[in-house]
Every structure is written in C-alpha cells, then in structure tokens.
mmCIF file of C-alpha atoms in Angstrom:
data_model
loop_
_atom_site.group_PDB
_atom_site.id
_atom_site.type_symbol
_atom_site.label_atom_id
_atom_site.label_comp_id
_atom_site.label_asym_id
_atom_site.label_seq_id
_atom_site.Cartn_x
_atom_site.Cartn_y
_atom_site.Cartn_z
ATOM 1 C CA MET A 1 0.038 -0.002 -0.017
ATOM 2 C CA ARG A 2 1.932 2.981 -1.255
ATOM 3 C CA GLN A 3 1.595 6.089 0.886
ATOM 4 C CA VAL A 4 2.455 9.691 0.643
ATOM 5 C CA LEU A 5 4.021 11.321 3.800
ATOM 6 C CA ARG A 6 1.369 13.523 5.311
ATOM 7 C CA GLU A 7 2.352 17.046 6.165
ATOM 8 C CA ASP A 8 1.595 16.367 9.853
ATOM 9 C CA ALA A 9 2.992 12.788 9.903
ATOM 10 C CA VAL A 10 6.373 13.800 11.459
ATOM 11 C CA VAL A 11 6.132 15.445 14.773
ATOM 12 C CA ARG A 12 9.140 16.676 16.674
ATOM 13 C CA ILE A 13 8.675 15.474 20.367
ATOM 14 C CA GLY A 14 12.145 16.394 21.645
ATOM 15 C CA ASP A 15 15.591 17.667 20.549
ATOM 16 C CA ASP A 16 16.091 15.643 17.355
ATOM 17 C CA VAL A 17 13.520 13.015 18.361
ATOM 18 C CA PHE A 18 10.574 12.601 15.968
ATOM 19 C CA GLN A 19 7.398 10.542 16.168
ATOM 20 C CA VAL A 20 6.026 9.469 12.782
ATOM 21 C CA SER A 21 2.463 8.346 12.074
ATOM 22 C CA GLY A 22 2.052 5.671 9.496
ATOM 23 C CA SER A 23 -0.931 3.299 8.943
ATOM 24 C CA ASN A 24 -2.522 3.594 12.324
ATOM 25 C CA THR A 25 0.828 2.936 13.943
ATOM 26 C CA ASN A 26 3.884 4.929 14.868
ATOM 27 C CA TRP A 27 7.663 4.760 14.773
ATOM 28 C CA VAL A 28 10.247 6.980 16.347
ATOM 29 C CA ILE A 29 13.452 8.459 14.904
ATOM 30 C CA VAL A 30 16.178 9.392 17.355
ATOM 31 C CA LYS A 31 18.629 11.512 15.496
ATOM 32 C CA GLU A 32 22.207 12.209 16.544
ATOM 33 C CA GLY A 33 24.229 14.094 14.009
ATOM 34 C CA ASP A 34 24.064 12.181 10.716
ATOM 35 C CA ASP A 35 23.041 8.888 12.401
ATOM 36 C CA CYS A 36 19.852 7.743 14.140
ATOM 37 C CA THR A 37 18.139 4.977 16.085
ATOM 38 C CA LEU A 38 14.900 3.898 14.567
ATOM 39 C CA ILE A 39 12.327 2.407 17.014
ATOM 40 C CA ASP A 40 9.858 0.219 15.083
ATOM 41 C CA THR A 41 9.129 0.380 11.338
ATOM 42 C CA GLY A 42 5.352 0.346 10.831
ATOM 43 C CA TYR A 43 3.402 -2.023 8.610
ATOM 44 C CA PRO A 44 4.886 -3.545 5.456
ATOM 45 C CA GLY A 45 2.883 -1.125 3.504
ATOM 46 C CA ASP A 46 4.409 1.759 5.343
ATOM 47 C CA HIS A 47 7.854 1.229 3.714
ATOM 48 C CA ASP A 48 7.736 4.244 1.421
ATOM 49 C CA THR A 49 6.415 6.413 4.205
ATOM 50 C CA LEU A 50 9.232 5.245 6.475
ATOM 51 C CA LEU A 51 11.841 6.167 3.879
ATOM 52 C CA ALA A 52 10.163 9.547 3.278
ATOM 53 C CA SER A 53 10.169 10.217 7.107
ATOM 54 C CA LEU A 54 13.815 9.598 7.248
ATOM 55 C CA ASP A 55 14.414 11.987 4.359
ATOM 56 C CA ALA A 56 12.137 14.639 5.969
ATOM 57 C CA VAL A 57 14.585 14.844 8.943
ATOM 58 C CA GLY A 58 17.634 14.849 6.764
ATOM 59 C CA LEU A 59 18.532 11.188 6.983
ATOM 60 C CA HIS A 60 18.959 8.133 4.668
ATOM 61 C CA PRO A 61 18.400 4.380 5.445
ATOM 62 C CA ARG A 62 22.236 4.154 5.758
ATOM 63 C CA SER A 63 21.902 6.686 8.625
ATOM 64 C CA VAL A 64 20.104 4.041 10.713
ATOM 65 C CA THR A 65 22.568 2.714 13.229
ATOM 66 C CA ALA A 66 20.039 0.075 14.497
ATOM 67 C CA VAL A 67 16.430 -0.653 14.479
ATOM 68 C CA LEU A 68 14.989 -1.319 17.979
ATOM 69 C CA VAL A 69 11.796 -3.407 18.072
ATOM 70 C CA THR A 70 9.188 -2.831 20.737
ATOM 71 C CA HIS A 71 7.656 -6.148 19.639
ATOM 72 C CA ALA A 72 7.352 -8.294 16.521
ATOM 73 C CA HIS A 73 3.815 -7.677 15.392
ATOM 74 C CA ASN A 74 3.506 -6.994 11.673
ATOM 75 C CA ASP A 75 2.525 -3.338 12.268
ATOM 76 C CA HIS A 76 5.876 -2.690 14.082
ATOM 77 C CA ILE A 77 8.420 -4.768 12.039
ATOM 78 C CA GLY A 78 7.035 -4.265 8.538
ATOM 79 C CA SER A 79 10.249 -2.846 7.041
ATOM 80 C CA ALA A 80 12.749 -4.149 9.553
ATOM 81 C CA GLU A 81 14.019 -6.960 7.398
ATOM 82 C CA ARG A 82 14.257 -4.761 4.284
ATOM 83 C CA LEU A 83 16.439 -2.402 6.182
ATOM 84 C CA ARG A 84 18.599 -5.290 7.560
ATOM 85 C CA SER A 85 19.092 -6.955 4.243
ATOM 86 C CA GLY A 86 19.326 -3.854 2.099
ATOM 87 C CA TYR A 87 21.403 -1.619 4.324
ATOM 88 C CA ASP A 88 23.070 -4.028 6.841
ATOM 89 C CA VAL A 89 21.059 -2.406 9.683
ATOM 90 C CA PRO A 90 21.096 -4.566 12.872
ATOM 91 C CA VAL A 91 17.581 -5.211 14.392
ATOM 92 C CA LEU A 92 17.644 -5.466 18.110
ATOM 93 C CA MET A 93 15.025 -6.625 20.673
ATOM 94 C CA HIS A 94 14.558 -8.421 23.914
ATOM 95 C CA HIS A 95 15.738 -11.965 23.814
ATOM 96 C CA GLU A 96 12.254 -13.353 24.397
ATOM 97 C CA GLU A 97 11.010 -11.594 21.236
ATOM 98 C CA VAL A 98 13.767 -13.086 18.932
ATOM 99 C CA PRO A 99 11.915 -16.298 18.179
ATOM 100 C CA HIS A 100 8.753 -14.364 17.566
ATOM 101 C CA ALA A 101 10.523 -12.041 15.114
ATOM 102 C CA ARG A 102 11.990 -15.059 13.236
ATOM 103 C CA ARG A 103 8.351 -16.367 13.071
ATOM 104 C CA ASP A 104 9.216 -19.570 14.887
ATOM 105 C CA TYR A 105 5.717 -18.771 16.059
ATOM 106 C CA LEU A 106 3.190 -15.968 15.450
ATOM 107 C CA ASP A 107 1.634 -14.412 18.470
ATOM 108 C CA GLN A 108 -0.728 -11.736 17.231
ATOM 109 C CA VAL A 109 -4.461 -11.307 16.981
ATOM 110 C CA SER A 110 -6.036 -13.946 14.687
ATOM 111 C CA VAL A 111 -8.555 -13.410 11.970
ATOM 112 C CA GLY A 112 -11.000 -15.481 14.047
ATOM 113 C CA GLN A 113 -10.570 -13.220 17.133
ATOM 114 C CA VAL A 114 -11.127 -10.210 14.947
ATOM 115 C CA LEU A 115 -14.311 -11.670 13.525
ATOM 116 C CA GLY A 116 -15.482 -12.450 17.011
ATOM 117 C CA GLN A 117 -15.239 -8.743 17.879
ATOM 118 C CA ALA A 118 -16.634 -7.540 14.511
ATOM 119 C CA TRP A 119 -19.698 -6.133 16.231
ATOM 120 C CA ARG A 120 -17.567 -3.546 18.023
ATOM 121 C CA PRO A 121 -17.440 -0.099 16.442
ATOM 122 C CA GLY A 122 -14.262 0.452 14.458
ATOM 123 C CA VAL A 123 -13.137 -3.156 14.299
ATOM 124 C CA ILE A 124 -14.087 -3.919 10.670
ATOM 125 C CA PRO A 125 -12.682 -0.574 9.210
ATOM 126 C CA TRP A 126 -9.468 -1.221 11.148
ATOM 127 C CA ALA A 127 -9.252 -4.855 9.955
ATOM 128 C CA VAL A 128 -9.703 -3.823 6.298
ATOM 129 C CA HIS A 129 -7.071 -1.108 6.625
ATOM 130 C CA ALA A 130 -4.646 -3.496 8.458
ATOM 131 C CA LEU A 131 -5.073 -6.132 5.692
ATOM 132 C CA ARG A 132 -4.309 -3.566 2.936
ATOM 133 C CA ALA A 133 -1.277 -2.391 4.957
ATOM 134 C CA GLY A 134 0.167 -5.922 5.214
ATOM 135 C CA GLY A 135 -1.141 -6.949 8.594
ATOM 136 C CA THR A 136 -1.238 -10.713 7.608
ATOM 137 C CA ALA A 137 1.817 -10.698 5.439
ATOM 138 C CA HIS A 138 4.699 -13.010 6.166
ATOM 139 C CA VAL A 139 7.577 -10.757 7.251
ATOM 140 C CA PRO A 140 10.015 -12.789 9.293
ATOM 141 C CA LEU A 141 13.314 -11.332 10.403
ATOM 142 C CA LEU A 142 16.107 -13.566 9.295
ATOM 143 C CA ARG A 143 18.773 -12.384 11.769
ATOM 144 C CA PRO A 144 17.112 -10.668 14.776
ATOM 145 C CA GLN A 145 19.523 -9.946 17.633
ATOM 146 C CA ALA A 146 18.953 -9.765 21.365
ATOM 147 C CA PHE A 147 20.141 -6.639 23.132
ATOM 148 C CA PRO A 148 23.841 -6.889 24.134
ATOM 149 C CA THR A 149 22.982 -5.347 27.532
ATOM 150 C CA THR A 150 19.914 -4.476 29.663
ATOM 151 C CA ASP A 151 21.454 -1.071 30.391
ATOM 152 C CA ALA A 152 21.611 1.949 28.086
ATOM 153 C CA LEU A 153 22.484 0.847 24.595
ATOM 154 C CA ASP A 154 25.425 2.392 22.744
ATOM 155 C CA LEU A 155 23.119 3.921 20.064
ATOM 156 C CA PRO A 156 21.946 7.447 19.283
ATOM 157 C CA GLY A 157 19.848 8.662 22.200
ATOM 158 C CA SER A 158 21.276 6.067 24.630
ATOM 159 C CA PRO A 159 17.975 4.195 24.714
ATOM 160 C CA VAL A 160 17.299 2.068 27.809
ATOM 161 C CA PRO A 161 15.168 -1.095 27.144
ATOM 162 C CA LEU A 162 12.318 -1.612 29.594
ATOM 163 C CA HIS A 163 10.927 -5.175 29.462
ATOM 164 C CA THR A 164 7.072 -4.793 29.511
ATOM 165 C CA PRO A 165 5.670 -8.275 28.746
ATOM 166 C CA GLY A 166 2.035 -8.965 28.252
ATOM 167 C CA HIS A 167 1.252 -7.522 24.880
ATOM 168 C CA THR A 168 3.889 -10.068 23.756
ATOM 169 C CA ALA A 169 6.407 -11.973 25.856
ATOM 170 C CA GLY A 170 9.352 -9.864 24.821
ATOM 171 C CA HIS A 171 7.662 -6.495 24.451
ATOM 172 C CA CYS A 172 9.988 -3.630 25.442
ATOM 173 C CA ALA A 173 9.378 0.081 25.881
ATOM 174 C CA TYR A 174 12.423 2.461 25.642
ATOM 175 C CA HIS A 175 13.522 5.302 27.873
ATOM 176 C CA LEU A 176 15.479 8.135 26.206
ATOM 177 C CA PRO A 177 16.992 9.581 29.338
ATOM 178 C CA HIS A 178 18.649 12.633 27.720
ATOM 179 C CA SER A 179 15.417 13.685 26.037
ATOM 180 C CA GLY A 180 12.977 12.910 28.817
ATOM 181 C CA ILE A 181 10.986 10.693 26.492
ATOM 182 C CA LEU A 182 9.326 7.279 27.082
ATOM 183 C CA VAL A 183 8.729 5.308 23.880
ATOM 184 C CA SER A 184 5.908 3.007 25.237
ATOM 185 C CA GLY A 185 5.159 0.876 22.169
ATOM 186 C CA ASP A 186 1.950 -1.027 22.723
ATOM 187 C CA ALA A 187 2.406 -1.315 26.515
ATOM 188 C CA LEU A 188 0.619 2.091 26.836
ATOM 189 C CA VAL A 189 -1.168 3.769 23.899
ATOM 190 C CA THR A 190 -3.163 6.988 23.535
ATOM 191 C CA ALA A 191 -5.649 5.937 20.801
ATOM 192 C CA HIS A 192 -6.602 3.042 18.476
ATOM 193 C CA PRO A 193 -9.269 2.727 15.751
ATOM 194 C CA THR A 194 -10.974 -0.062 17.722
ATOM 195 C CA SER A 195 -11.115 1.928 20.954
ATOM 196 C CA ARG A 196 -13.628 4.699 21.838
ATOM 197 C CA LEU A 197 -11.218 6.120 24.383
ATOM 198 C CA SER A 198 -8.784 8.972 23.805
ATOM 199 C CA GLY A 199 -5.651 9.339 25.961
ATOM 200 C CA PRO A 200 -3.627 6.828 28.028
ATOM 201 C CA GLN A 201 -4.973 3.291 27.873
ATOM 202 C CA LEU A 202 -4.305 -0.306 27.226
ATOM 203 C CA LEU A 203 -5.152 -1.732 23.839
ATOM 204 C CA PRO A 204 -8.365 -3.805 23.677
ATOM 205 C CA GLY A 205 -7.999 -7.225 25.156
ATOM 206 C CA MET A 206 -7.812 -9.185 21.984
ATOM 207 C CA PHE A 207 -4.491 -7.670 21.066
ATOM 208 C CA HIS A 208 -2.637 -8.925 24.186
ATOM 209 C CA THR A 209 -0.992 -12.244 24.626
ATOM 210 C CA ASP A 210 -1.697 -11.840 28.370
ATOM 211 C CA ARG A 211 -3.809 -8.887 29.317
ATOM 212 C CA ALA A 212 -3.237 -9.335 33.069
ATOM 213 C CA GLN A 213 0.490 -9.266 32.519
ATOM 214 C CA ALA A 214 0.149 -6.320 30.222
ATOM 215 C CA LEU A 215 -1.660 -4.486 33.111
ATOM 216 C CA ASP A 216 1.111 -5.532 35.562
ATOM 217 C CA ALA A 217 3.764 -4.173 33.104
ATOM 218 C CA LEU A 218 2.479 -0.699 33.631
ATOM 219 C CA ASP A 219 4.422 -0.897 36.963
ATOM 220 C CA VAL A 220 7.582 -0.764 34.938
ATOM 221 C CA LEU A 221 6.594 2.483 33.232
ATOM 222 C CA GLU A 222 5.052 4.295 36.196
ATOM 223 C CA TYR A 223 8.199 5.967 37.660
ATOM 224 C CA VAL A 224 10.205 6.505 34.438
ATOM 225 C CA ASP A 225 11.727 10.019 34.479
ATOM 226 C CA ALA A 226 10.037 11.437 31.401
ATOM 227 C CA ASP A 227 7.609 14.172 30.504
ATOM 228 C CA VAL A 228 6.764 12.961 27.011
ATOM 229 C CA ILE A 229 5.282 9.562 26.044
ATOM 230 C CA ALA A 230 5.529 8.329 22.417
ATOM 231 C CA PRO A 231 3.047 5.432 22.060
ATOM 232 C CA GLY A 232 2.794 2.807 19.391
ATOM 233 C CA HIS A 233 -0.715 4.033 18.564
ATOM 234 C CA GLY A 234 -2.101 7.462 19.019
ATOM 235 C CA PRO A 235 -0.550 10.946 19.337
ATOM 236 C CA ALA A 236 2.445 11.692 21.655
ATOM 237 C CA LEU A 237 1.412 12.726 25.106
ATOM 238 C CA ARG A 238 3.047 15.482 27.150
ATOM 239 C CA ASP A 239 2.525 14.117 30.642
ATOM 240 C CA SER A 240 4.325 12.056 33.248
ATOM 241 C CA PRO A 241 4.230 8.332 32.953
ATOM 242 C CA ARG A 242 2.903 8.318 36.543
ATOM 243 C CA GLU A 243 -0.179 10.253 35.519
ATOM 244 C CA ALA A 244 -0.645 8.301 32.283
ATOM 245 C CA VAL A 245 -0.399 4.871 33.965
ATOM 246 C CA ALA A 246 -2.882 5.892 36.649
ATOM 247 C CA LEU A 247 -5.484 6.874 34.084
ATOM 248 C CA ALA A 248 -4.788 3.704 32.006
ATOM 249 C CA ARG A 249 -5.221 1.519 35.056
ATOM 250 C CA ALA A 250 -8.444 3.226 36.066
ATOM 251 C CA ARG A 251 -9.820 2.773 32.585
ATOM 252 C CA SER A 252 -8.806 -0.883 32.488
ATOM 253 C CA ARG A 253 -11.236 -1.595 35.412
ATOM 254 C CA ARG A 254 -14.336 -0.267 33.566
#
C-alpha cells in the first residue's frame, strides 16, 4: 500500500526526536548528527512512508545505526528485514522476542478473534485497513538480535530497554533519558481505531498475549523519568508516565 508522507505525519517530540504516524501505527526516529536509532518500522505497506520520514529529517536508510523493536507484530516490524538486508542495519530486541521475530511462532491477534469482535465499532474498518497495509503478510526477520545489555544501549539517544511483557512475551518500551521521552510501544497507547477512548489506555484485550500481565507491566513504566510519552498508537502525550499509567489503570477496570 503506497503512501505519501502527510504534512503532519512527522512530529518533533524532543531535541532531534521525532514521532512518525504511518498506517494507524507509529515509529520514532532518534537523530544524533548524521545517524539515528529507529524504533519500530510500521506495517509492510508503510515502507515508502518510512523512507520519506527519514528523508524529511535529513537522513537516509544508511543513517540508521540500528532498528529497535518494541515487539514483533507486523505493524511494528514491517520494514525491519528490508532495512537489515538492504542496508546491513542490525535489528535488536529483547531476547524473548527473538523467536517471535523469526516467526518460529506467530503471536498476534487472529482473523477469528477479529471476527469475534466484529460487532464492536471500528473493528471492521481497522481490519480492512490492516489487511491492505500488510497486517497478515509473512515478514520474518532472518537475523534478529537480542540486546547486548539491559542497560543503556550504545546507540543514538542512549535508549534504555524496559521489558514490559503482556502484549507479547518480549515487548519492550524504551526510555530516552537525555530527552525525557518514554517510547511506550503497545504497553501504553493513547488511541486506536478499535477503541472509543482517547488518551492513556491499554489496547483492547484481543490484542494482548496476556492482558493481566500487560496491566502489571504498567508498573515498569510508572516511575520512568520522562515528560513525553511516544506510544505505538495514537498521538504523543506530554505528561508524566505516573499520571498516564494511573489513568490507563483506572480505565482498564471499567
């Protein structure tokens, strides 16, 4: 699904940190001089938009020092293998997510689960859009790599992985300590086409491997020192993780 980069698709959320909106999903560019860390890559159909977003901030695919994966769902690793094979970009993630990224197994919402929720507002339009964007495409990573450390990574932005399982077993958020930004992936989002809520929330239950664990994972994010949250879905939020987590927890009980 070829896309044109929308005028409002690239939003500066910090000094040389940009959140980009693709097909109902986001990725983050952390720029440092002529290099960058790329956190997630959108759907397979977002590839042209991804390249255009790099160009919009003065970068090239060869500028990408590494791709960091929050988790290996199709809407987050759609272009990761193309960057790895075409530009020799390493793709890093939590060790528990490596077999998922290789597609030793696939742990994402099934067509049957979606059909079972088809009565809910927004589910069918989202599903049609996801299919067109490559939501069911086979996009394994051939050489996914586990983080070399659980501390700050030696990459632009010095991102710190935060293991937040529940959405998937190896889901990770990333703290950018020098920028005061928390890249929350799908552990905490601010909107989704299948949700009537706006603002901090968990994704609807069908999207999580273990919803109870996903709720517990909010504990990891609660006291992160940040004042901007960049979610996997929805607009960036200028608020503390503590306030965002409190609201997401309260909404999860309804």
